[in-house]
mmCIF file of C-alpha atoms and ligand atoms in Angstrom:
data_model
loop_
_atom_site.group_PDB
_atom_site.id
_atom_site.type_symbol
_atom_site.label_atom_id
_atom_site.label_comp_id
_atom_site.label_asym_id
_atom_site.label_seq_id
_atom_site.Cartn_x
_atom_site.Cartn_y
_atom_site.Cartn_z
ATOM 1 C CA UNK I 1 47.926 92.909 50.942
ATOM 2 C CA UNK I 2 44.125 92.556 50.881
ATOM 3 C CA UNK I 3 43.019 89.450 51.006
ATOM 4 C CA UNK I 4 39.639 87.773 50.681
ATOM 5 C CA UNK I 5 38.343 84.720 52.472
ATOM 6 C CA UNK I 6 35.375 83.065 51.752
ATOM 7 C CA UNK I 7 34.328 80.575 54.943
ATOM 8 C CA UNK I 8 36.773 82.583 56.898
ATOM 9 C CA UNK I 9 34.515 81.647 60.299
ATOM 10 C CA UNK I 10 34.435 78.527 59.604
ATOM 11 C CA UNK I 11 37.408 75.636 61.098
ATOM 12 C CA UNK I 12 40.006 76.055 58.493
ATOM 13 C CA UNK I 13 38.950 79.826 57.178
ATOM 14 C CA UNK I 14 39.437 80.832 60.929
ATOM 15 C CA UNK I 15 42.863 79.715 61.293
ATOM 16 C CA UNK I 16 43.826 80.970 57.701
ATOM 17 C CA UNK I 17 42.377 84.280 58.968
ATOM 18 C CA UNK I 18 44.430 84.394 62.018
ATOM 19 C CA UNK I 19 47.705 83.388 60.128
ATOM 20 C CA UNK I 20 46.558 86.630 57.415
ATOM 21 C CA UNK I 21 46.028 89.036 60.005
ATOM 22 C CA UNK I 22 49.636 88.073 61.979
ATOM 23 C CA UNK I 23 51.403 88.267 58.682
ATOM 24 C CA UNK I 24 49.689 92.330 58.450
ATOM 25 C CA UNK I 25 47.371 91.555 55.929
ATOM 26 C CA UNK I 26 44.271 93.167 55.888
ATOM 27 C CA UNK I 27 41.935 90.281 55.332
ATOM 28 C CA UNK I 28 37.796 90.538 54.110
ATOM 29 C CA UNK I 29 36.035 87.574 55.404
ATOM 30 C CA UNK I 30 33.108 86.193 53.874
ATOM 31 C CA UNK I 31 30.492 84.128 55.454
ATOM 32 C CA UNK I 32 26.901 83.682 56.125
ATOM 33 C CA UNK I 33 27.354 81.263 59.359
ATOM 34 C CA UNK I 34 25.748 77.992 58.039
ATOM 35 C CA UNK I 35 28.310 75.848 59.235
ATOM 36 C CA UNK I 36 30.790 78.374 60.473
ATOM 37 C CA UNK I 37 29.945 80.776 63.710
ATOM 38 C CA UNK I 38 31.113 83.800 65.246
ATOM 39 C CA UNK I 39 33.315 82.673 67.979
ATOM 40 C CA UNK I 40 35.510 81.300 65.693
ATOM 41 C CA UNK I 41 36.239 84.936 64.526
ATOM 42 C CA UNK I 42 35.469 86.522 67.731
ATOM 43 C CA UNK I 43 38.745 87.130 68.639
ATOM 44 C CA UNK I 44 40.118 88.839 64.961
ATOM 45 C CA UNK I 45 38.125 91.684 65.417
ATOM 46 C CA UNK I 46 40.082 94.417 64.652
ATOM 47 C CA UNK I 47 41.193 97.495 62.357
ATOM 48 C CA UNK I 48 42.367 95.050 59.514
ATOM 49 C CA UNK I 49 39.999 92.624 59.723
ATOM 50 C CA UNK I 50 36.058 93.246 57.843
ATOM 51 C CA UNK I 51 33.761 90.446 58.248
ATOM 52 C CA UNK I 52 31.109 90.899 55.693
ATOM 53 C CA UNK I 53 28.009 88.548 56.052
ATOM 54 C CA UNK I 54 26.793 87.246 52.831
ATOM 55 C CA UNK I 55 25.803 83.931 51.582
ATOM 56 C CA UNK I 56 28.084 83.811 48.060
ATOM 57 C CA UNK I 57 24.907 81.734 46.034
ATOM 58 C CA UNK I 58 23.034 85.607 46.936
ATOM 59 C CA UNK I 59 23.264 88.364 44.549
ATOM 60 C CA UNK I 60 26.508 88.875 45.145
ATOM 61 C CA UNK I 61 26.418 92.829 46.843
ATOM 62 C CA UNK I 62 30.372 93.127 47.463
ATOM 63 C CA UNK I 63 31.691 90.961 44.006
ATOM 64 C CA UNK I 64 29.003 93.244 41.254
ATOM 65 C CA UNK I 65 30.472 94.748 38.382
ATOM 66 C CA UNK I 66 29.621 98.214 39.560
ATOM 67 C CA UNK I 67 31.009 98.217 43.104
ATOM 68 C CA UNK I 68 34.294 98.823 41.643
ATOM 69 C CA UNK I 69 35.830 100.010 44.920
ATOM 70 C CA UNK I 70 35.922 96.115 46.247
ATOM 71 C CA UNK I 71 39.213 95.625 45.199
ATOM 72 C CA UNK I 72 41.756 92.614 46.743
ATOM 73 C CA UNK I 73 44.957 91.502 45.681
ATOM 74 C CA UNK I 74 44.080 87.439 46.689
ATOM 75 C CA UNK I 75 41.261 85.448 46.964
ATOM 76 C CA UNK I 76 40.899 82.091 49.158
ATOM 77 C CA UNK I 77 37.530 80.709 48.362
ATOM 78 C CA UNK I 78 36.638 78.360 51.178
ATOM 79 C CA UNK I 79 32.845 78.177 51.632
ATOM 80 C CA UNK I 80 30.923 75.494 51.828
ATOM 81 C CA UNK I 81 29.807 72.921 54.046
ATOM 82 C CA UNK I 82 32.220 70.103 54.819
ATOM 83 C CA UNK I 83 30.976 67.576 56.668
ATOM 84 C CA UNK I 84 28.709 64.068 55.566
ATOM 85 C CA UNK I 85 26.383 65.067 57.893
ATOM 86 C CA UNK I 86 25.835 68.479 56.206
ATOM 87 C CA UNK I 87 25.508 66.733 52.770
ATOM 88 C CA UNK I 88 22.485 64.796 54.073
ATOM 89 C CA UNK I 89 21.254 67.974 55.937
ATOM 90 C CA UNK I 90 21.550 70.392 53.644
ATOM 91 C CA UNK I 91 22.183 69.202 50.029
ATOM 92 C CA UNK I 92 21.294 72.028 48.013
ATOM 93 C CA UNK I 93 23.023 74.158 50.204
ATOM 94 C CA UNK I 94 26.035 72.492 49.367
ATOM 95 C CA UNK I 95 26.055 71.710 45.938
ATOM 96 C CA UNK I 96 24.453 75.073 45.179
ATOM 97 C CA UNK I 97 27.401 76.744 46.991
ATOM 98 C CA UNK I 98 30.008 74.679 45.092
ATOM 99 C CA UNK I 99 28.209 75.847 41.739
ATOM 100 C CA UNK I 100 26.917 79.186 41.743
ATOM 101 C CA UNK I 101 28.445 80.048 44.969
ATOM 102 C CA UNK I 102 31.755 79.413 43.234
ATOM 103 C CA UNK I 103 30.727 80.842 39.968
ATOM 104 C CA UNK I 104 29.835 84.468 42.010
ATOM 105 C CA UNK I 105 33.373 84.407 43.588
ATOM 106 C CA UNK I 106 35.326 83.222 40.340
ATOM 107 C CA UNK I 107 33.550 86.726 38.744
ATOM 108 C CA UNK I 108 35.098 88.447 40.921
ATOM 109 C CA UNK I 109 39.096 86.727 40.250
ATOM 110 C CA UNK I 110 38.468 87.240 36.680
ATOM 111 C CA UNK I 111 37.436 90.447 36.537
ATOM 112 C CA UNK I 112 40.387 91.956 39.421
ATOM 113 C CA UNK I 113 42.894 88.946 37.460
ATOM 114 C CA UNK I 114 43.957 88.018 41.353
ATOM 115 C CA UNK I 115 45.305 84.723 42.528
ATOM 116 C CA UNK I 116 42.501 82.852 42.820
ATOM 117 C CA UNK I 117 42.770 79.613 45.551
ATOM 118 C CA UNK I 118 39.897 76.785 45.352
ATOM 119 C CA UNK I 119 39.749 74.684 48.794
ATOM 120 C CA UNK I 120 38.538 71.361 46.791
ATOM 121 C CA UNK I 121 38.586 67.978 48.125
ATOM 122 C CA UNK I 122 40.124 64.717 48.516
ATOM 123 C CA UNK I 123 36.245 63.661 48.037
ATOM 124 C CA UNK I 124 36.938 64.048 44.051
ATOM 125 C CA UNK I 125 38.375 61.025 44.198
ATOM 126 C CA UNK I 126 35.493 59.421 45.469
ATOM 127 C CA UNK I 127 35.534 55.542 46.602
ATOM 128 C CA UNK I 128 39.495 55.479 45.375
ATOM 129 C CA UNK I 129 40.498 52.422 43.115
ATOM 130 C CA UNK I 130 44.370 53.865 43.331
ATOM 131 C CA UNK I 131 45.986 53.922 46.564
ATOM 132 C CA UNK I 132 47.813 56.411 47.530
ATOM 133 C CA UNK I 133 45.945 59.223 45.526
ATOM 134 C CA UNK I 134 48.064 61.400 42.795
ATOM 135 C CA UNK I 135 46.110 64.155 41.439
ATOM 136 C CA UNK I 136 46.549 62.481 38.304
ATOM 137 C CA UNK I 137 44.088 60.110 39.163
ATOM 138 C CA UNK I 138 40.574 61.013 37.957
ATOM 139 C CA UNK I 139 38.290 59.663 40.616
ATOM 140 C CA UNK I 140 35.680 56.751 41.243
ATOM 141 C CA UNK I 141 32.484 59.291 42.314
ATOM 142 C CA UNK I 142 28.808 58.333 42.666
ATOM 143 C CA UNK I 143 26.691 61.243 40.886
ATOM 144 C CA UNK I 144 23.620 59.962 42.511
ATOM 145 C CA UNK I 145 24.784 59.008 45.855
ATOM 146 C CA UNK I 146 23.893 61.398 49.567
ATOM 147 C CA UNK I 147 27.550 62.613 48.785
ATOM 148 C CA UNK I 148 27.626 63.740 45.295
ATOM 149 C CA UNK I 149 26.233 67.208 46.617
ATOM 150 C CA UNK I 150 29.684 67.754 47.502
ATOM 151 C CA UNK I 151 32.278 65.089 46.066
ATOM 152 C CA UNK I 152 30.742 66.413 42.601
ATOM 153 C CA UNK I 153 29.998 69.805 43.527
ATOM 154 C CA UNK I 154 33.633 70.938 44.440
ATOM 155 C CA UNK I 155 34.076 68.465 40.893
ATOM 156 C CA UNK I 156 32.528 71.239 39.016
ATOM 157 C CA UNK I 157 33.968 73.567 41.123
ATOM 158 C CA UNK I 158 37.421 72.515 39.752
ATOM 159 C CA UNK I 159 36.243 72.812 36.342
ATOM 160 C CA UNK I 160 34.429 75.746 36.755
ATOM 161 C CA UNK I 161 37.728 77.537 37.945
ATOM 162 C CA UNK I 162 39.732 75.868 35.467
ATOM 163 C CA UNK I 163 37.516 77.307 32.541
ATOM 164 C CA UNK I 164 37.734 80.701 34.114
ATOM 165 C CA UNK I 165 41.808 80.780 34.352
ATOM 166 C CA UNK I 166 41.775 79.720 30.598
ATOM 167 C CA UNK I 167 39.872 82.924 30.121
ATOM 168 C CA UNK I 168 40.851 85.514 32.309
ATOM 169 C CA UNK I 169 44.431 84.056 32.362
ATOM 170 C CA UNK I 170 44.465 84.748 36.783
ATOM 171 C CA UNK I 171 46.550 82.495 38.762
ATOM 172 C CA UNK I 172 44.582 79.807 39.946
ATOM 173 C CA UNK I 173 45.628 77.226 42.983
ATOM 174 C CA UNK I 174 43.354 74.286 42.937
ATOM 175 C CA UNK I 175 44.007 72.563 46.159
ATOM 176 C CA UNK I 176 42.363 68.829 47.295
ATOM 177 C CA UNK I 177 42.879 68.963 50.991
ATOM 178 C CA UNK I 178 42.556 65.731 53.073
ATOM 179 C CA UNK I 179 40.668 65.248 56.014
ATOM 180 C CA UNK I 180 41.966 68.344 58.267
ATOM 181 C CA UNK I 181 41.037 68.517 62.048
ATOM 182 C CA UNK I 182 42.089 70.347 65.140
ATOM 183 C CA UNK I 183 40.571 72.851 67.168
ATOM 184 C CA UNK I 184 37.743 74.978 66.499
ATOM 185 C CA UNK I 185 36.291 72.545 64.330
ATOM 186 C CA UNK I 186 32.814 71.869 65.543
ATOM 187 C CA UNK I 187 32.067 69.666 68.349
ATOM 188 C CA UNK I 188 28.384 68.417 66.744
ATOM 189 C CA UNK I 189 30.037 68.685 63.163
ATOM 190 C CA UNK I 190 29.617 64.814 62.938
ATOM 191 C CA UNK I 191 33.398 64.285 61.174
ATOM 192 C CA UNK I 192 34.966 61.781 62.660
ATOM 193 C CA UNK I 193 37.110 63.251 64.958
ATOM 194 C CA UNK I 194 35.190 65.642 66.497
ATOM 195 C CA UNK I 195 32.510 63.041 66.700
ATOM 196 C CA UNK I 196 34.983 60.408 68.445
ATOM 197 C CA UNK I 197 36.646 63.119 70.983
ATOM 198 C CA UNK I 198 33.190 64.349 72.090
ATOM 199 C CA UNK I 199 32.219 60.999 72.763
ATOM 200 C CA UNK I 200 34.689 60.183 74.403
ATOM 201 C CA UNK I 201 34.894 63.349 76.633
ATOM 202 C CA UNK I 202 31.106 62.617 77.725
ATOM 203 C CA UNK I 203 31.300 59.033 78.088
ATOM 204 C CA UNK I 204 28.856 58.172 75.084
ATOM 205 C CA UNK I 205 30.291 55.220 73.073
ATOM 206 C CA UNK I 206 32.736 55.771 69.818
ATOM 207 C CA UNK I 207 30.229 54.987 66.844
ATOM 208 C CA UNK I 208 32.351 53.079 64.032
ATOM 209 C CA UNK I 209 30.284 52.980 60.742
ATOM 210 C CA UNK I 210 31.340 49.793 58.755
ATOM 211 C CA UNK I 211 33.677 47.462 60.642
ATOM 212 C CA UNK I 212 36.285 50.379 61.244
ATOM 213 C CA UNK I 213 38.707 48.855 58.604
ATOM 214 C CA UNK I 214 38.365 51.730 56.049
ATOM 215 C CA UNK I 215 41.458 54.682 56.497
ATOM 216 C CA UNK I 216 41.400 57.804 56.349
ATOM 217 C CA UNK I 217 44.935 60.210 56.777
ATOM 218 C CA UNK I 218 44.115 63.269 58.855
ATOM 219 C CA UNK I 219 46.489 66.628 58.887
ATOM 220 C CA UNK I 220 46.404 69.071 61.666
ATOM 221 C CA UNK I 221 44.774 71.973 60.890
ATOM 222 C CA UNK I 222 48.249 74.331 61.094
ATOM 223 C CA UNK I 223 49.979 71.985 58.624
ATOM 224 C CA UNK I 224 47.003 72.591 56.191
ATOM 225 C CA UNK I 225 47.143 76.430 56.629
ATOM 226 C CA UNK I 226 51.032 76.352 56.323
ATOM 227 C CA UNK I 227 50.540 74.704 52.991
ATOM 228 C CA UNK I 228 47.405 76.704 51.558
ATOM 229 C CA UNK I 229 49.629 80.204 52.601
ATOM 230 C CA UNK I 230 52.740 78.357 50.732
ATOM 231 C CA UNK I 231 50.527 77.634 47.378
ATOM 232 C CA UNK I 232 49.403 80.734 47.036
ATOM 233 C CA UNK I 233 52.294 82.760 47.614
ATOM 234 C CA UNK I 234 53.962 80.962 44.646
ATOM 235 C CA UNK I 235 53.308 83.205 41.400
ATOM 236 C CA UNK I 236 52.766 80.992 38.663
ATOM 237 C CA UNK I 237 52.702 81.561 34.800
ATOM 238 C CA UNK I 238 50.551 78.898 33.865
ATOM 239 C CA UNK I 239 48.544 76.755 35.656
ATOM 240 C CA UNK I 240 50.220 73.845 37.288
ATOM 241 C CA UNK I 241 47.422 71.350 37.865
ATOM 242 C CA UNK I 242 45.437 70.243 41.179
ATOM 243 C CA UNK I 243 47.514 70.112 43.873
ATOM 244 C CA UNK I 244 47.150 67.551 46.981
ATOM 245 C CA UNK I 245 47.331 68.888 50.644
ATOM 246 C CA UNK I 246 47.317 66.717 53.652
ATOM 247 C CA UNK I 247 49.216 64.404 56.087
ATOM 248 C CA UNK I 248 49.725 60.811 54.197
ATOM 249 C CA UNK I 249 49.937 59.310 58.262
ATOM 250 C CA UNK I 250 47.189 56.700 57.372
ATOM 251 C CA UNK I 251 45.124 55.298 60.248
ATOM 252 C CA UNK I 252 42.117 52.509 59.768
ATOM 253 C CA UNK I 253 39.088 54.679 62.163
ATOM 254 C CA UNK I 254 39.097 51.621 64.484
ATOM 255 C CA UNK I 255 42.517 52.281 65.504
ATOM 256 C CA UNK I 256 41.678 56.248 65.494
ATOM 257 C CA UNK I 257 39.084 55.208 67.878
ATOM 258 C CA UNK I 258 41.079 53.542 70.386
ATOM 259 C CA UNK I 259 43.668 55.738 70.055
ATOM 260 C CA UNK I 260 41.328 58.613 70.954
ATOM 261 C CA UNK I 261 39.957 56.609 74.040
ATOM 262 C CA UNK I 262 43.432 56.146 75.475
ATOM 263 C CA UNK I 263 44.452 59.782 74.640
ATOM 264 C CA UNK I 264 41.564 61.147 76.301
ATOM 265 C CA UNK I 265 42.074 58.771 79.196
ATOM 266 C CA UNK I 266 37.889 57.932 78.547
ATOM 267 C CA UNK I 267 35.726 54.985 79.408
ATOM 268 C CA UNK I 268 33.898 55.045 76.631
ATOM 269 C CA UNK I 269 33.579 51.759 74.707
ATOM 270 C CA UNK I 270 33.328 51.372 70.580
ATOM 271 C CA UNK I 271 29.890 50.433 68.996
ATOM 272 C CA UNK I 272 29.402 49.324 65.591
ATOM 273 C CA UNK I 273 26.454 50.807 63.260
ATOM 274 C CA UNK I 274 26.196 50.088 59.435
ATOM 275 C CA UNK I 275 28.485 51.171 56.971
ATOM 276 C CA UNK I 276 27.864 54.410 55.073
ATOM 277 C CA UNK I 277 26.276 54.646 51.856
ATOM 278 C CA UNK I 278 29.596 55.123 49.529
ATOM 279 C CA UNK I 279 32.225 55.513 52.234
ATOM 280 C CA UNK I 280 35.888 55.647 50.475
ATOM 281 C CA UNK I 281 37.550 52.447 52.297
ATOM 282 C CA UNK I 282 40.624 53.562 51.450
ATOM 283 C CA UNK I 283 42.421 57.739 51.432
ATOM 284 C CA UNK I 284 45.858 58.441 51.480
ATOM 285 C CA UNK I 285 47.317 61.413 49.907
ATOM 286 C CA UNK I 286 50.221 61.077 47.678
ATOM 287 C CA UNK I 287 51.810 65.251 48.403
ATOM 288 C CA UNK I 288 55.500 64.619 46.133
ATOM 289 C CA UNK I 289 54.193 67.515 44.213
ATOM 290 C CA UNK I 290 53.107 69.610 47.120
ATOM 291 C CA UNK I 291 56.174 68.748 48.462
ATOM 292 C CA UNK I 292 58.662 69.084 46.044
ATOM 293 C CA UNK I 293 57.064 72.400 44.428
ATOM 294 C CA UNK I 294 56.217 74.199 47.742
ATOM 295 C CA UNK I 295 58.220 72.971 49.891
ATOM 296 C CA UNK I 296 55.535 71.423 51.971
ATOM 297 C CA UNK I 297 56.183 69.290 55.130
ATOM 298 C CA UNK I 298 53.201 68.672 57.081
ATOM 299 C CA UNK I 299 54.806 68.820 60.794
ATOM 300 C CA UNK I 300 52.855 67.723 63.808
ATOM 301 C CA UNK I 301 51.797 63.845 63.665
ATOM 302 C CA UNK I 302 48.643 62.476 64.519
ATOM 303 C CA UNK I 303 48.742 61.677 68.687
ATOM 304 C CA UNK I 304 50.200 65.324 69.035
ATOM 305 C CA UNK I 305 47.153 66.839 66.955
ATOM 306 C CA UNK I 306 44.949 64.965 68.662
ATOM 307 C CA UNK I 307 46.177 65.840 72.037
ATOM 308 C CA UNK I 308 45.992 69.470 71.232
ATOM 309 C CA UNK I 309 42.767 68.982 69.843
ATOM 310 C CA UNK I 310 41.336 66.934 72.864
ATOM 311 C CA UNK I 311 43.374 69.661 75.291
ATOM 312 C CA UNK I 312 40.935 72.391 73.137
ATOM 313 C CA UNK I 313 37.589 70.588 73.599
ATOM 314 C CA UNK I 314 38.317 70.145 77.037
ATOM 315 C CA UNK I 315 37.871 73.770 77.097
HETATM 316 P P1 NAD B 1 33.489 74.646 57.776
HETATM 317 O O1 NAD B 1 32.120 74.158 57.577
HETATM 318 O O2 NAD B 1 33.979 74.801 59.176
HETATM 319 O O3 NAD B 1 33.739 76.013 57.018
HETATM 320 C C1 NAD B 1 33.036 76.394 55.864
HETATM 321 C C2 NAD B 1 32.611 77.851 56.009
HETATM 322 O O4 NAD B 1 31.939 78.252 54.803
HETATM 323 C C3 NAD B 1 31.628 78.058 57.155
HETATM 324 O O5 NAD B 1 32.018 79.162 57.948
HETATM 325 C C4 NAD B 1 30.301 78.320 56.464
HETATM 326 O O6 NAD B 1 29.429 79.115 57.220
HETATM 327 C C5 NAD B 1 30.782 78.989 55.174
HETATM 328 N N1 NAD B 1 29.813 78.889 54.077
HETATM 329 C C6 NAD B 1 29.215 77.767 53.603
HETATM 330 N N2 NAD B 1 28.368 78.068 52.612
HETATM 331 C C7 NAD B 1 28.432 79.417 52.434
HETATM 332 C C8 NAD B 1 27.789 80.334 51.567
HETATM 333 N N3 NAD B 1 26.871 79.933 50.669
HETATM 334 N N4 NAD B 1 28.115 81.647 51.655
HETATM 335 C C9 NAD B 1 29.023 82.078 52.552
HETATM 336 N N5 NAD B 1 29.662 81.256 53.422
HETATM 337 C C10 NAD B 1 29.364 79.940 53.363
HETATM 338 O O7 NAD B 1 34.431 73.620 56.970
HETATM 339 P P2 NAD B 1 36.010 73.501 56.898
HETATM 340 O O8 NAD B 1 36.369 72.158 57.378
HETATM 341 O O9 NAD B 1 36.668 74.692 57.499
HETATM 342 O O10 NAD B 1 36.233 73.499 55.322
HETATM 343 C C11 NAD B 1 36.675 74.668 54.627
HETATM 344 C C12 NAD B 1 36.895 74.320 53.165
HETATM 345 O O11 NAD B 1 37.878 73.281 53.039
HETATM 346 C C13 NAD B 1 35.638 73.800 52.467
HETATM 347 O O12 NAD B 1 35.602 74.302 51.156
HETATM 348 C C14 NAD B 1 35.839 72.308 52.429
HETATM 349 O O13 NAD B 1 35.185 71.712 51.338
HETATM 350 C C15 NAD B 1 37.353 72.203 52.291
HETATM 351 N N6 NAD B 1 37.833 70.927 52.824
HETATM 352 C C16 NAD B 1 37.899 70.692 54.167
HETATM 353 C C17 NAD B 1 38.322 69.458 54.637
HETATM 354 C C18 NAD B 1 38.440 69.159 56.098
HETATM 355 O O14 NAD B 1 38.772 68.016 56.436
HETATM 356 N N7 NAD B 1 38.235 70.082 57.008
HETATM 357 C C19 NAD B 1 38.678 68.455 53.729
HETATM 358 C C20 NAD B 1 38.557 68.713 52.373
HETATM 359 C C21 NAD B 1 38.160 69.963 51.914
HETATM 360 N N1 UDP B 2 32.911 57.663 60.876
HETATM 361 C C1 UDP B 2 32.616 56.809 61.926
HETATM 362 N N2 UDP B 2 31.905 57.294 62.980
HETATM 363 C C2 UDP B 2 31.499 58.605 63.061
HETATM 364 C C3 UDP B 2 31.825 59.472 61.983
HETATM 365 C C4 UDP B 2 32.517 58.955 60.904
HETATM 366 O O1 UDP B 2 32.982 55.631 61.900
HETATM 367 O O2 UDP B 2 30.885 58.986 64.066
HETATM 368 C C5 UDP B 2 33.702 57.144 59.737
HETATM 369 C C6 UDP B 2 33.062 57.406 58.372
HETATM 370 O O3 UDP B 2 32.180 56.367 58.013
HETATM 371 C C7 UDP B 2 34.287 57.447 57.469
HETATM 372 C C8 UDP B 2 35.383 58.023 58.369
HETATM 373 O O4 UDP B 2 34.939 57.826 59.707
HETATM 374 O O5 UDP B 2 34.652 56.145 57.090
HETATM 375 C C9 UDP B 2 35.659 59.501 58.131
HETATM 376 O O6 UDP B 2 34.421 60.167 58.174
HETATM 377 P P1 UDP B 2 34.254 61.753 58.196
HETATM 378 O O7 UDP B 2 32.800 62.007 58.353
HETATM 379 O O8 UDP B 2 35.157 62.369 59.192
HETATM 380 O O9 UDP B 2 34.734 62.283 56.775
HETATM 381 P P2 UDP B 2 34.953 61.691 55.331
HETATM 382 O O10 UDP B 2 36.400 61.424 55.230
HETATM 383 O O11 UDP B 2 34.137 60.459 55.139
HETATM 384 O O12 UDP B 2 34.504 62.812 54.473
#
């Protein structure tokens, strides 16, 4: 099949690329290197594999109507910038990726009528008053808060897509992944755990924002790719619904911290520094329907993930 990625040099896009490419797809990635970089895809080059630099909120050269030859059979749309310290960085970036960047890509799905697969967010939920999340809950989200560039641009994302299926009747996969990690993800990306294991790696102390009592649940990046390949590969008639991806192991970040210290065998001591302006305290993803529908089983638990991931920024 040909296959579309959008983000595909980016941390998750990368690996979903790889797992394409092993499976004999022939996969098109699209990216314009804001957050993502080159190395990441450095070692996919090959016959079945076109990278195609383009920033998606651009007048969209490969998706117009009259460049009728760019034809795919799927379409992961992954781009955009992921991490709080990108929101603050580049805002419009990100919510003007979610938006028109989305809408550009979604033109495409409706007029091919492909599978069409949004990455969206845990971060839809916002500052969660239900614990653990089902997608039926509809979210606690700031509009005017340093995160709403994202939490409420992947929001219209999801309804953006949503109004296009109801039109062009494609089959659309709305997926809220949970915090994801592993390696390639990038060591100044400022997410926690990249944050904590390069810390503790050069010796620097393990900044805990707030008193380190808020959770988060983090899935190795495999799991998450296993899962996104399993969604999509599910034809559906009508559209199911959002669908929750992630790995509900649920850690508070002061025990991620000293958990990372110990795994990295590092010297590094904890400091404290203000809490966040609207930091969820609480994220756990409730996957029965990922599980039940798709069969998915996230696999390797967090002190194995982290080892591997440690083991990789070693290198
Ligand atoms: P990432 O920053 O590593 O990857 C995003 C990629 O998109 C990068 O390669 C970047 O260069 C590219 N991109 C951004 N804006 C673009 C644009 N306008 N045009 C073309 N390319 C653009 O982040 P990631 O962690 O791999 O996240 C991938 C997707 O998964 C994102 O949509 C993110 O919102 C979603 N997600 C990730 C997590 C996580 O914990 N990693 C959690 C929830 C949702
Ligand atoms: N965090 C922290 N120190 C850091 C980076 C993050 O204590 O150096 C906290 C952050 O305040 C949040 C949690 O770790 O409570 C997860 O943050 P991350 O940026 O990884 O992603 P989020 O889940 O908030 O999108």
């Amino acid at each position: 099949m040909k296959i579309l990625v959008t983000g595909g040099a980016g941390f998750i896009g990368s690996h979903l690329c790889e797992r394409l490419l092993a499976a004999a797809h022939e996969v098109f990635c699209v990216d314009n290197f804001i957050t993502g970089s080159a190395e990441n895809i450095e070692h996919l080059k090959g016959v079945n594999f076109h990278l195609i630099t383009h920033d998606i909120t651009q007048p969209p050269a490969v998706f117009t109507e009259n460049n009728s030859a760019f034809k795919v059979d799927q379409i992961y749309h992954l781009a955009s910038p992921a991490s709080p310290v990108d929101y603050r960085e580049i805002p419009l970036q990100t919510i003007m990726t979610n938006s028109l960047g989305t809408k550009n890509v979604l033109d495409l799905a409706g007029r091919l009528c492909v599978p069409f697969l949004l990455a969206s967010t845990s971060e839809v939920y916002g500052n969660p008053q239900e614990h653990p999340q089902k997608e039926s809950y509809l979210g606690n989200v700031n509009t005017l808060s340093e995160r709403s560039c994202y939490n409420e641009g992947k929001r219209f994302a999801e309804a953006l897509a949503y109004n296009y299926q109801r039109h062009f009747k494609f089959d659309l996969k709305i997926v809220r992944i949970f915090n994801t990690y592993g390696p390639r993800i990038r060591r100044h990306d400022g997410r926690v755990i990249p944050e904590f294991i390069r810390c503790a790696l050069e010796g620097e102390p393990l900044q805990i924002t707030g008193d380190g009592s808020q959770t988060r649940s983090f899935c190795y990046v495999d799991d998450m790719v296993d899962g996104l390949i399993k969604i999509m590969s599910v034809e559906e008639k009508e559209f199911v619904g959002a669908v929750n991806l992630g790995n509900p192991q649920e850690v508070s970040i002061k025990t991620l911290a000293e958990k990372i210290i110990t795994l990295s065998g590092s010297d590094s001591i904890i400091s404290n520094a203000p809490a966040a302006e609207d930091d969820p305290q609480k994220r756990c993803p409730d996957i029965s329907l990922a599980a039940e529908k798709y069969g998915f089983a996230p696999k390797i638990g967090l002190d194995e993930g982290l080892q591997k991931t440690i083991q990789s920024f070693k290198k």
